[in-house]
């Protein structure tokens, strides 16, 4: 992180977190003069999902993906999008990620034909956080901010989460 920014070799941090989707069983009661808003403690569980976030600390740029799961194939898709859509002119992308079993070049070979996987693998320079130091990945900090500013309420489905996260991402990138 301390190296000078280099557009030809950007630093991109990538991490994900699970999502638990909840809905209200009874509608919340809006506030009224002298009466605070009320929300029943009971909720309906609506499934799970995954939220992944890429963060470029030198640009102050972030990009999120909302999906049903976090498999090696999903990870490979995120890397392909970073390489081909967001950093097409970069010679190499310095990728900071944790040691999750799906976070490696093997994910590319699981998802794509060998030639495409090799092309993509050559675009990345892998930097893994220490086994018990994943907090050193700045994407985790951004995910924490996202959780506090955007996911701190009941969200019933992935489409709602995706809309909320996209709005948060747009505001945060603009600032």
Short mmCIF file of C-alpha atoms in Angstrom, two decimals:
data_model
loop_
_atom_site.label_atom_id
_atom_site.label_comp_id
_atom_site.label_asym_id
_atom_site.label_seq_id
_atom_site.Cartn_x
_atom_site.Cartn_y
_atom_site.Cartn_z
CA UNK A 1 0.00 0.00 0.00
CA UNK A 2 2.91 2.35 0.68
CA UNK A 3 4.27 2.20 -2.87
CA UNK A 4 3.57 5.09 -5.19
CA UNK A 5 0.41 4.70 -7.30
CA UNK A 6 1.19 3.19 -10.69
CA UNK A 7 -1.66 2.98 -13.25
CA UNK A 8 0.27 0.23 -15.06
CA UNK A 9 0.40 -1.83 -11.82
CA UNK A 10 -2.66 -0.93 -9.74
CA UNK A 11 -3.23 -2.37 -6.28
CA UNK A 12 -6.67 -3.93 -5.93
CA UNK A 13 -7.91 -5.48 -2.69
CA UNK A 14 -10.65 -8.11 -2.96
CA UNK A 15 -12.73 -9.76 -0.28
CA UNK A 16 -16.25 -11.01 0.33
CA UNK A 17 -18.68 -11.55 3.17
CA UNK A 18 -21.82 -13.60 3.61
CA UNK A 19 -25.24 -11.98 3.61
CA UNK A 20 -28.22 -13.10 5.66
CA UNK A 21 -31.50 -11.82 4.24
CA UNK A 22 -34.33 -10.84 6.58
CA UNK A 23 -37.82 -9.43 6.10
CA UNK A 24 -40.28 -7.90 8.53
CA UNK A 25 -43.02 -10.15 9.90
CA UNK A 26 -45.06 -7.10 10.89
CA UNK A 27 -44.66 -3.75 9.14
CA UNK A 28 -42.58 -1.19 11.04
CA UNK A 29 -44.47 1.69 12.64
CA UNK A 30 -43.19 5.02 11.30
CA UNK A 31 -42.32 7.82 13.72
CA UNK A 32 -44.96 10.33 14.76
CA UNK A 33 -44.59 13.59 16.70
CA UNK A 34 -43.21 12.60 20.09
CA UNK A 35 -43.18 8.87 19.23
CA UNK A 36 -40.10 7.14 17.81
CA UNK A 37 -40.26 4.63 14.97
CA UNK A 38 -40.92 1.09 16.09
CA UNK A 39 -39.81 -2.21 14.63
CA UNK A 40 -40.79 -5.62 15.94
CA UNK A 41 -37.91 -7.87 17.00
CA UNK A 42 -39.41 -10.81 15.11
CA UNK A 43 -38.20 -11.28 11.53
CA UNK A 44 -38.56 -13.72 8.67
CA UNK A 45 -35.39 -15.37 7.38
CA UNK A 46 -35.23 -15.07 3.57
CA UNK A 47 -32.07 -16.96 2.68
CA UNK A 48 -28.44 -16.04 2.21
CA UNK A 49 -26.14 -14.52 -0.35
CA UNK A 50 -22.66 -13.14 -0.85
CA UNK A 51 -21.30 -9.64 -1.16
CA UNK A 52 -17.85 -9.23 -2.77
CA UNK A 53 -15.94 -5.97 -2.95
CA UNK A 54 -12.89 -4.83 -4.87
CA UNK A 55 -11.15 -1.72 -3.57
CA UNK A 56 -8.36 0.27 -5.20
CA UNK A 57 -6.87 2.29 -2.32
CA UNK A 58 -4.83 4.60 -4.56
CA UNK A 59 -7.84 5.65 -6.65
CA UNK A 60 -10.38 5.50 -3.82
CA UNK A 61 -12.48 3.32 -6.12
CA UNK A 62 -14.65 0.38 -5.16
CA UNK A 63 -16.76 -2.13 -7.04
CA UNK A 64 -19.20 -4.58 -5.48
CA UNK A 65 -20.87 -7.77 -6.63
CA UNK A 66 -23.98 -9.24 -5.01
CA UNK A 67 -24.77 -12.88 -5.67
CA UNK A 68 -26.10 -16.12 -4.33
CA UNK A 69 -22.77 -17.72 -3.44
CA UNK A 70 -18.99 -17.39 -3.36
CA UNK A 71 -17.49 -20.25 -5.30
CA UNK A 72 -14.19 -20.44 -7.16
CA UNK A 73 -16.12 -19.83 -10.37
CA UNK A 74 -17.66 -16.66 -8.92
CA UNK A 75 -14.20 -15.49 -7.82
CA UNK A 76 -12.83 -16.16 -11.32
CA UNK A 77 -15.66 -14.10 -12.81
CA UNK A 78 -14.84 -11.18 -10.53
CA UNK A 79 -11.17 -11.36 -11.58
CA UNK A 80 -12.08 -11.49 -15.28
CA UNK A 81 -14.28 -8.41 -14.88
CA UNK A 82 -11.49 -6.56 -13.05
CA UNK A 83 -8.91 -7.45 -15.70
CA UNK A 84 -10.99 -6.95 -18.82
CA UNK A 85 -13.48 -4.23 -17.88
CA UNK A 86 -11.98 -2.12 -15.08
CA UNK A 87 -8.21 -2.42 -15.73
CA UNK A 88 -7.84 -3.34 -19.41
CA UNK A 89 -4.68 -1.23 -19.85
CA UNK A 90 -2.87 -2.40 -16.71
CA UNK A 91 0.25 -4.49 -17.33
CA UNK A 92 -0.39 -6.37 -14.09
CA UNK A 93 -2.92 -6.00 -11.28
CA UNK A 94 -1.44 -6.40 -7.81
CA UNK A 95 -4.22 -8.35 -6.10
CA UNK A 96 -4.47 -8.37 -2.30
CA UNK A 97 -6.67 -11.16 -0.98
CA UNK A 98 -6.92 -13.57 1.93
CA UNK A 99 -6.06 -17.26 1.94
CA UNK A 100 -9.53 -18.65 1.28
CA UNK A 101 -9.26 -21.88 -0.73
CA UNK A 102 -11.05 -20.31 -3.73
CA UNK A 103 -8.73 -17.27 -3.87
CA UNK A 104 -6.04 -18.50 -6.19
CA UNK A 105 -5.13 -18.96 -9.84
CA UNK A 106 -6.71 -22.42 -9.74
CA UNK A 107 -10.12 -20.74 -9.68
CA UNK A 108 -9.42 -19.36 -13.15
CA UNK A 109 -8.67 -22.85 -14.48
CA UNK A 110 -11.83 -24.18 -12.89
CA UNK A 111 -13.94 -21.50 -14.58
CA UNK A 112 -12.34 -20.97 -17.99
CA UNK A 113 -10.59 -22.91 -20.74
CA UNK A 114 -6.84 -23.26 -20.13
CA UNK A 115 -5.76 -20.54 -22.59
CA UNK A 116 -8.17 -17.97 -21.11
CA UNK A 117 -7.26 -18.97 -17.55
CA UNK A 118 -3.55 -18.56 -18.32
CA UNK A 119 -4.14 -15.18 -19.95
CA UNK A 120 -6.00 -13.98 -16.87
CA UNK A 121 -3.56 -15.51 -14.37
CA UNK A 122 -0.71 -13.59 -16.03
CA UNK A 123 -2.61 -10.34 -15.47
CA UNK A 124 -2.45 -10.73 -11.67
CA UNK A 125 0.36 -10.54 -9.13
CA UNK A 126 -0.99 -12.35 -6.04
CA UNK A 127 -0.44 -10.94 -2.54
CA UNK A 128 -1.99 -12.94 0.28
CA UNK A 129 -2.61 -11.53 3.74
CA UNK A 130 -1.17 -13.56 6.62
CA UNK A 131 -3.30 -16.48 7.82
CA UNK A 132 -4.55 -14.62 10.90
CA UNK A 133 -4.17 -11.14 9.43
CA UNK A 134 -6.89 -10.86 6.81
CA UNK A 135 -7.75 -7.51 8.44
CA UNK A 136 -4.68 -6.19 6.60
CA UNK A 137 -6.75 -6.33 3.42
CA UNK A 138 -8.27 -2.86 2.93
CA UNK A 139 -11.30 -4.43 1.25
CA UNK A 140 -12.30 -5.73 4.69
CA UNK A 141 -12.31 -2.16 6.00
CA UNK A 142 -14.52 -1.06 3.11
CA UNK A 143 -16.85 -4.02 3.68
CA UNK A 144 -17.17 -2.93 7.32
CA UNK A 145 -18.03 0.62 6.25
CA UNK A 146 -20.53 -0.75 3.74
CA UNK A 147 -22.16 -2.91 6.42
CA UNK A 148 -22.48 0.06 8.79
CA UNK A 149 -23.73 2.54 6.19
CA UNK A 150 -25.90 0.34 4.01
CA UNK A 151 -26.63 -3.13 5.39
CA UNK A 152 -27.62 -2.20 8.94
CA UNK A 153 -31.30 -3.02 8.45
CA UNK A 154 -33.53 -5.81 7.21
CA UNK A 155 -33.11 -6.48 3.52
CA UNK A 156 -35.37 -9.24 2.18
CA UNK A 157 -33.77 -10.24 -1.14
CA UNK A 158 -30.63 -9.98 -3.26
CA UNK A 159 -32.21 -7.51 -5.70
CA UNK A 160 -32.84 -5.06 -2.84
CA UNK A 161 -29.31 -5.56 -1.53
CA UNK A 162 -27.88 -5.00 -5.04
CA UNK A 163 -29.80 -1.71 -5.43
CA UNK A 164 -28.73 -0.46 -2.01
CA UNK A 165 -25.10 -1.48 -2.53
CA UNK A 166 -24.99 0.14 -5.99
CA UNK A 167 -26.27 3.42 -4.54
CA UNK A 168 -23.72 3.24 -1.71
CA UNK A 169 -20.93 2.46 -4.17
CA UNK A 170 -21.85 5.40 -6.40
CA UNK A 171 -21.94 7.83 -3.46
CA UNK A 172 -18.72 6.52 -1.93
CA UNK A 173 -16.80 6.56 -5.22
CA UNK A 174 -17.99 10.11 -5.94
CA UNK A 175 -16.79 11.29 -2.52
#
